[in-house]
PDB file of C-alpha atoms in Angstrom:
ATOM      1  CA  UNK A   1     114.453 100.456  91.733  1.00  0.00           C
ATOM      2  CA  UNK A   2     114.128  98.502  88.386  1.00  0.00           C
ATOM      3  CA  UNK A   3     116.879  96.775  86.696  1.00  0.00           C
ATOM      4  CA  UNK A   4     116.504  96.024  82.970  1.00  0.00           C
ATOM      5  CA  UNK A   5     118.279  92.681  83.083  1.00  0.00           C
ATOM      6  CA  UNK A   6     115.941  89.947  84.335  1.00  0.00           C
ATOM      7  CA  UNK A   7     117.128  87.105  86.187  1.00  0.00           C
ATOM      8  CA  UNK A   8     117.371  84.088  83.578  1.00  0.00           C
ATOM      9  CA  UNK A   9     117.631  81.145  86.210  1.00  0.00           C
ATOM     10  CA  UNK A  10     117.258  79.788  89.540  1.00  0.00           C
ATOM     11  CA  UNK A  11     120.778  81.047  90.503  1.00  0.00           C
ATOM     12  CA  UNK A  12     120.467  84.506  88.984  1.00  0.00           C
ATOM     13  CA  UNK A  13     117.973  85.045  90.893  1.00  0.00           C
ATOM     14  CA  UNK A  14     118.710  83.875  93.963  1.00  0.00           C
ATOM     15  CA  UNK A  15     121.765  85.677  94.121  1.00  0.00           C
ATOM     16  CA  UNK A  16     119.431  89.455  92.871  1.00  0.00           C
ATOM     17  CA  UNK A  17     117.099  88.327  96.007  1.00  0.00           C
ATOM     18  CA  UNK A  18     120.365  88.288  98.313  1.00  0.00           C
ATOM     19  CA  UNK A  19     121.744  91.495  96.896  1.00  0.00           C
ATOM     20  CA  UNK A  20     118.908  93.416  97.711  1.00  0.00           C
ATOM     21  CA  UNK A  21     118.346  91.447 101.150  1.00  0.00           C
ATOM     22  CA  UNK A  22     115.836  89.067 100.537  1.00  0.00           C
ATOM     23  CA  UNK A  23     115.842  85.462 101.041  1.00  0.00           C
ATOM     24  CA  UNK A  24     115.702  83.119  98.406  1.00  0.00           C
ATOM     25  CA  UNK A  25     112.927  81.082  99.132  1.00  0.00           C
ATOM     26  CA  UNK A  26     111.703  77.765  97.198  1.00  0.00           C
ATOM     27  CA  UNK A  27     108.106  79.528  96.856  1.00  0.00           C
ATOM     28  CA  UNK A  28     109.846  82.950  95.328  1.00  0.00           C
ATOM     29  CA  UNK A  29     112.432  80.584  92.728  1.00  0.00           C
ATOM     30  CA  UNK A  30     108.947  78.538  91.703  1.00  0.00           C
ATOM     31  CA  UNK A  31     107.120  81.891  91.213  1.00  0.00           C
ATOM     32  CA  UNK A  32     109.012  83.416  89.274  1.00  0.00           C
ATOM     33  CA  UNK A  33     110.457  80.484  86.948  1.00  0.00           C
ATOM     34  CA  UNK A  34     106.420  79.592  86.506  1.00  0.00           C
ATOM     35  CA  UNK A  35     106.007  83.357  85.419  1.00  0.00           C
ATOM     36  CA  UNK A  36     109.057  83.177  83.251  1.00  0.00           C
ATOM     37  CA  UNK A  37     108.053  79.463  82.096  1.00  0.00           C
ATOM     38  CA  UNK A  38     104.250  80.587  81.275  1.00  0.00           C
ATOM     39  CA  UNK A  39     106.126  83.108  78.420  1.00  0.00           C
ATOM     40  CA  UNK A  40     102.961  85.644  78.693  1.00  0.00           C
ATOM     41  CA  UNK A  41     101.468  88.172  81.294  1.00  0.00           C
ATOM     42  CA  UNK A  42      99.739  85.839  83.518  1.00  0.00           C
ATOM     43  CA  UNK A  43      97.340  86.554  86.680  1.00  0.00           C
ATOM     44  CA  UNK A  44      98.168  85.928  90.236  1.00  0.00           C
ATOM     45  CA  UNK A  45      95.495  82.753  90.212  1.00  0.00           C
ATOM     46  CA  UNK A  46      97.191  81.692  87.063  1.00  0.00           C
ATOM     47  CA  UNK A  47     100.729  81.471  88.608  1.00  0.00           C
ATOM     48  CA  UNK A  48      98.906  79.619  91.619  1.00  0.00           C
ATOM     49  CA  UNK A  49      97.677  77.122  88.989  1.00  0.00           C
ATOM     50  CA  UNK A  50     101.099  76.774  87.304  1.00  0.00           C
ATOM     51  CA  UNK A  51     102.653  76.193  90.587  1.00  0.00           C
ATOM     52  CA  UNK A  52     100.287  73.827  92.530  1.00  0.00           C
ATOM     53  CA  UNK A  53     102.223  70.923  91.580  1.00  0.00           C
ATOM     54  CA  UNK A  54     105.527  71.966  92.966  1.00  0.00           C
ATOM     55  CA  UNK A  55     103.820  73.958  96.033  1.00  0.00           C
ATOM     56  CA  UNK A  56     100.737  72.177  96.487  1.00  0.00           C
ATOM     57  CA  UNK A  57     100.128  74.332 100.044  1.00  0.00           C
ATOM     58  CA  UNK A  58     100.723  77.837  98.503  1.00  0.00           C
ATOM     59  CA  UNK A  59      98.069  80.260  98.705  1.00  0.00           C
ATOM     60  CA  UNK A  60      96.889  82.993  96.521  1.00  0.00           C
ATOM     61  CA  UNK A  61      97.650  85.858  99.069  1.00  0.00           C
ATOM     62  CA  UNK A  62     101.276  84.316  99.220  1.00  0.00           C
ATOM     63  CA  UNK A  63     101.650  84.378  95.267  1.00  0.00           C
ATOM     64  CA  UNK A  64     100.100  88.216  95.492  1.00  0.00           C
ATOM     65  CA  UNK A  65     102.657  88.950  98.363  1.00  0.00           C
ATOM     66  CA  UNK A  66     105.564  87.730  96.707  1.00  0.00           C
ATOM     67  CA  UNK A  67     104.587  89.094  93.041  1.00  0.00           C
ATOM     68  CA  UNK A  68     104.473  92.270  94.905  1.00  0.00           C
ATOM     69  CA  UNK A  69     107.980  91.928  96.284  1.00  0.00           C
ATOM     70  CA  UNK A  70     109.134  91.029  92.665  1.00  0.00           C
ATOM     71  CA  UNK A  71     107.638  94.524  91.990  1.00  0.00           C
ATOM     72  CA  UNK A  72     109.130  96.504  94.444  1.00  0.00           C
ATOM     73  CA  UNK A  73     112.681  94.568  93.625  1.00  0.00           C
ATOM     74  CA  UNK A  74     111.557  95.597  89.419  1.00  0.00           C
ATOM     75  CA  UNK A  75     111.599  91.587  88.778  1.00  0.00           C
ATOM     76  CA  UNK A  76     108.562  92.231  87.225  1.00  0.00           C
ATOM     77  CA  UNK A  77     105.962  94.791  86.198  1.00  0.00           C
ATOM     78  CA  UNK A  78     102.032  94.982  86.993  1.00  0.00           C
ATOM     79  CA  UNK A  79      99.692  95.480  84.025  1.00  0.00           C
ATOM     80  CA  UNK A  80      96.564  97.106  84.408  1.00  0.00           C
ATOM     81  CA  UNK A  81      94.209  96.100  81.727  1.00  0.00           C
ATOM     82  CA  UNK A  82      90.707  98.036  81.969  1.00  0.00           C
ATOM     83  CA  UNK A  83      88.326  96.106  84.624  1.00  0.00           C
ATOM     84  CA  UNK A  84      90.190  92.785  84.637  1.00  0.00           C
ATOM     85  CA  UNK A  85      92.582  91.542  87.105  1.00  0.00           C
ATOM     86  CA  UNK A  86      95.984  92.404  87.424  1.00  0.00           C
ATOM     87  CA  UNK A  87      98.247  90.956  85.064  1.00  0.00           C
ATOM     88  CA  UNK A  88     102.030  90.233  85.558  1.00  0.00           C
ATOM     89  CA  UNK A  89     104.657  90.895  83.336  1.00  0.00           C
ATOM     90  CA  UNK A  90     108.434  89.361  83.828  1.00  0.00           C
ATOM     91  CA  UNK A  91     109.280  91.765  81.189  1.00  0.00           C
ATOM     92  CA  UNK A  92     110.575  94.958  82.636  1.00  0.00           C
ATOM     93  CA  UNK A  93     112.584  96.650  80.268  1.00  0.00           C
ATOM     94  CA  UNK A  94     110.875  99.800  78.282  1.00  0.00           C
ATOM     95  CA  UNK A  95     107.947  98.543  76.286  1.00  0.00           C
ATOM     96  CA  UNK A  96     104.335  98.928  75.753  1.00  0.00           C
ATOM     97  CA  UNK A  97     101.209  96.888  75.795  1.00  0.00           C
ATOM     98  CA  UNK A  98      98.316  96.299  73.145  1.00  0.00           C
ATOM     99  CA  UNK A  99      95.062  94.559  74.934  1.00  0.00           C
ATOM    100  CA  UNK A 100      92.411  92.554  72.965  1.00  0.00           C
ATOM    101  CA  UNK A 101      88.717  93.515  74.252  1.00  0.00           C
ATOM    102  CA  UNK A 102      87.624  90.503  72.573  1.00  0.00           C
ATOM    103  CA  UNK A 103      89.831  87.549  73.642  1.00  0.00           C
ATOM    104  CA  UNK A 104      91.681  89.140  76.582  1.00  0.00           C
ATOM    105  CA  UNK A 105      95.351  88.591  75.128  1.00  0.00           C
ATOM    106  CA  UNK A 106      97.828  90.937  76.356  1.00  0.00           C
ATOM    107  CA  UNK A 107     101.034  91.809  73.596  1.00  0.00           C
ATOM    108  CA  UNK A 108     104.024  93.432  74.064  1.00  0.00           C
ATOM    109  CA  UNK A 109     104.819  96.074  71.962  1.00  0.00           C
ATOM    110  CA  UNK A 110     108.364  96.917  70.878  1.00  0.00           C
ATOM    111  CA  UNK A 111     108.522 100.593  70.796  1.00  0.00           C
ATOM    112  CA  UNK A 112     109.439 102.581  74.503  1.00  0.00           C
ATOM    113  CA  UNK A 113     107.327 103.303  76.745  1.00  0.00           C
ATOM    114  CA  UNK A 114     106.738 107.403  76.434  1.00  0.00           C
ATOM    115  CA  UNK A 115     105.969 106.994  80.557  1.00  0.00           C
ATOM    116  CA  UNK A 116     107.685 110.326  81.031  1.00  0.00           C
ATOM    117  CA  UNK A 117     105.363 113.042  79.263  1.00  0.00           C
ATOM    118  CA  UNK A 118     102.669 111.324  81.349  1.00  0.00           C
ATOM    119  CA  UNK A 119     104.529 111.214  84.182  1.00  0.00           C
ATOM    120  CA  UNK A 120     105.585 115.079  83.802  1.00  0.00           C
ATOM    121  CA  UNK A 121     101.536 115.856  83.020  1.00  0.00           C
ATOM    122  CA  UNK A 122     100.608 114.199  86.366  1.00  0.00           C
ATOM    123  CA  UNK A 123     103.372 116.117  88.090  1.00  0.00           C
ATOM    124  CA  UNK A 124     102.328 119.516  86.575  1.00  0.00           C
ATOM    125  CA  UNK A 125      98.625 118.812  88.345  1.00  0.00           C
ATOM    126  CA  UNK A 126     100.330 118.998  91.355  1.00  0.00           C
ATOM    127  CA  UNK A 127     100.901 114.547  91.465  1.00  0.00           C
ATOM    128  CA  UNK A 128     103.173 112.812  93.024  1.00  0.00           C
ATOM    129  CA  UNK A 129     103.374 109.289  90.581  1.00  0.00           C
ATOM    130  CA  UNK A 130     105.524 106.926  91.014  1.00  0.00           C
ATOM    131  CA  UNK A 131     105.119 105.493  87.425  1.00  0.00           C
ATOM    132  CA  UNK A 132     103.078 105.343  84.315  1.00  0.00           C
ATOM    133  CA  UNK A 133     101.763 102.628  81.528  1.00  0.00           C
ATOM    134  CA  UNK A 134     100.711 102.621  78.025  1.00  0.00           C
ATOM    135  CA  UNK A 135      98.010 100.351  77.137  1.00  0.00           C
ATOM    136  CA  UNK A 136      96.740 100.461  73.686  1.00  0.00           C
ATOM    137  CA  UNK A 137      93.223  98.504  73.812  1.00  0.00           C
ATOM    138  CA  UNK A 138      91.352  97.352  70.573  1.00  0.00           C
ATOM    139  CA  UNK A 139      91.248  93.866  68.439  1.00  0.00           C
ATOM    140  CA  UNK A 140      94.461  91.897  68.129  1.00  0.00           C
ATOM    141  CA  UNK A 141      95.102  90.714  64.255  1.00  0.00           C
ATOM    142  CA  UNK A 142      93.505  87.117  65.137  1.00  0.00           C
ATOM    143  CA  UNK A 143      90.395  89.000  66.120  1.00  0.00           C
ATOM    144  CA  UNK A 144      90.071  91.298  63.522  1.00  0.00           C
ATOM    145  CA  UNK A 145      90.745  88.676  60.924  1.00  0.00           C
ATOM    146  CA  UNK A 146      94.026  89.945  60.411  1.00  0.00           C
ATOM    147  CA  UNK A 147      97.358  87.141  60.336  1.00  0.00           C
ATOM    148  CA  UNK A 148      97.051  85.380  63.070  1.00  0.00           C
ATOM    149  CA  UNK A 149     101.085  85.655  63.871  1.00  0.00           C
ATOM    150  CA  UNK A 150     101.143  87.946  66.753  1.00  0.00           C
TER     151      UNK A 150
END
């Protein structure tokens, strides 16, 4: 189940985590404010990274394990962008993605996700998805010598 409102603080979502009977642990509040404090999609290694300080003992299956609770819960989305690794986004209201193939940068895009045609496609060949993504891949502006101001 996804919920469009995301949880802006420690509190927030501590008390999403007890509504949906889950414990609030000091690993998941550190997770996800690093993931919310990083502002960008960011990779499970990434988050370990941001986090080390404040969870020096924290492991990299622990962060995947608990970014995949955050998914199940809709705290936050998984992007898939081509071969690379996963990415995660704390964004989960309707959106798209554009992805650089030169320097890796992930952007949201404003406009909603069209998820549903896709979704209906893979249904009509006989599917059973669960959901769908849009990733438009090509050169950001800063890349293709456009304005910089992404």
């Amino acid at each position: 189940m996804r919920t469009h409102e995301q949880p802006a603080t420690d509190s927030d979502l501590a008390d999403t985590l007890h509504a949906r009977g889950q414990r609030a642990t000091s690993q998941r509040l550190i997770l996800y404010r690093a993931l919310r404090e990083l502002d960008r999609h960011a990779t499970a290694d990434e988050l370990l990274r941001a986090s080390a300080e404040r969870l020096p003992n924290l492991s990299l299956p622990t962060v995947y394990a608990t970014l995949e609770l955050f998914e199940e819960l809709g705290l936050v989305r998984r992007v898939a962008v081509e071969a690379g690794p996963a990415l995660w986004d704390p964004r989960v209201d309707p959106h798209q993605h554009f992805a650089c193939r030169s320097c890796g940068r992930v952007i949201d895009l404003d406009v909603p996700a069209r998820a549903g045609t896709a979704m209906a496609v893979a249904r009509a060949a006989g599917h059973a998805p669960d959901s769908a993504q849009v990733v438009v891949v090509g050169l950001c502006r800063h890349c293709a010598g456009g304005p910089a101001d992404v």
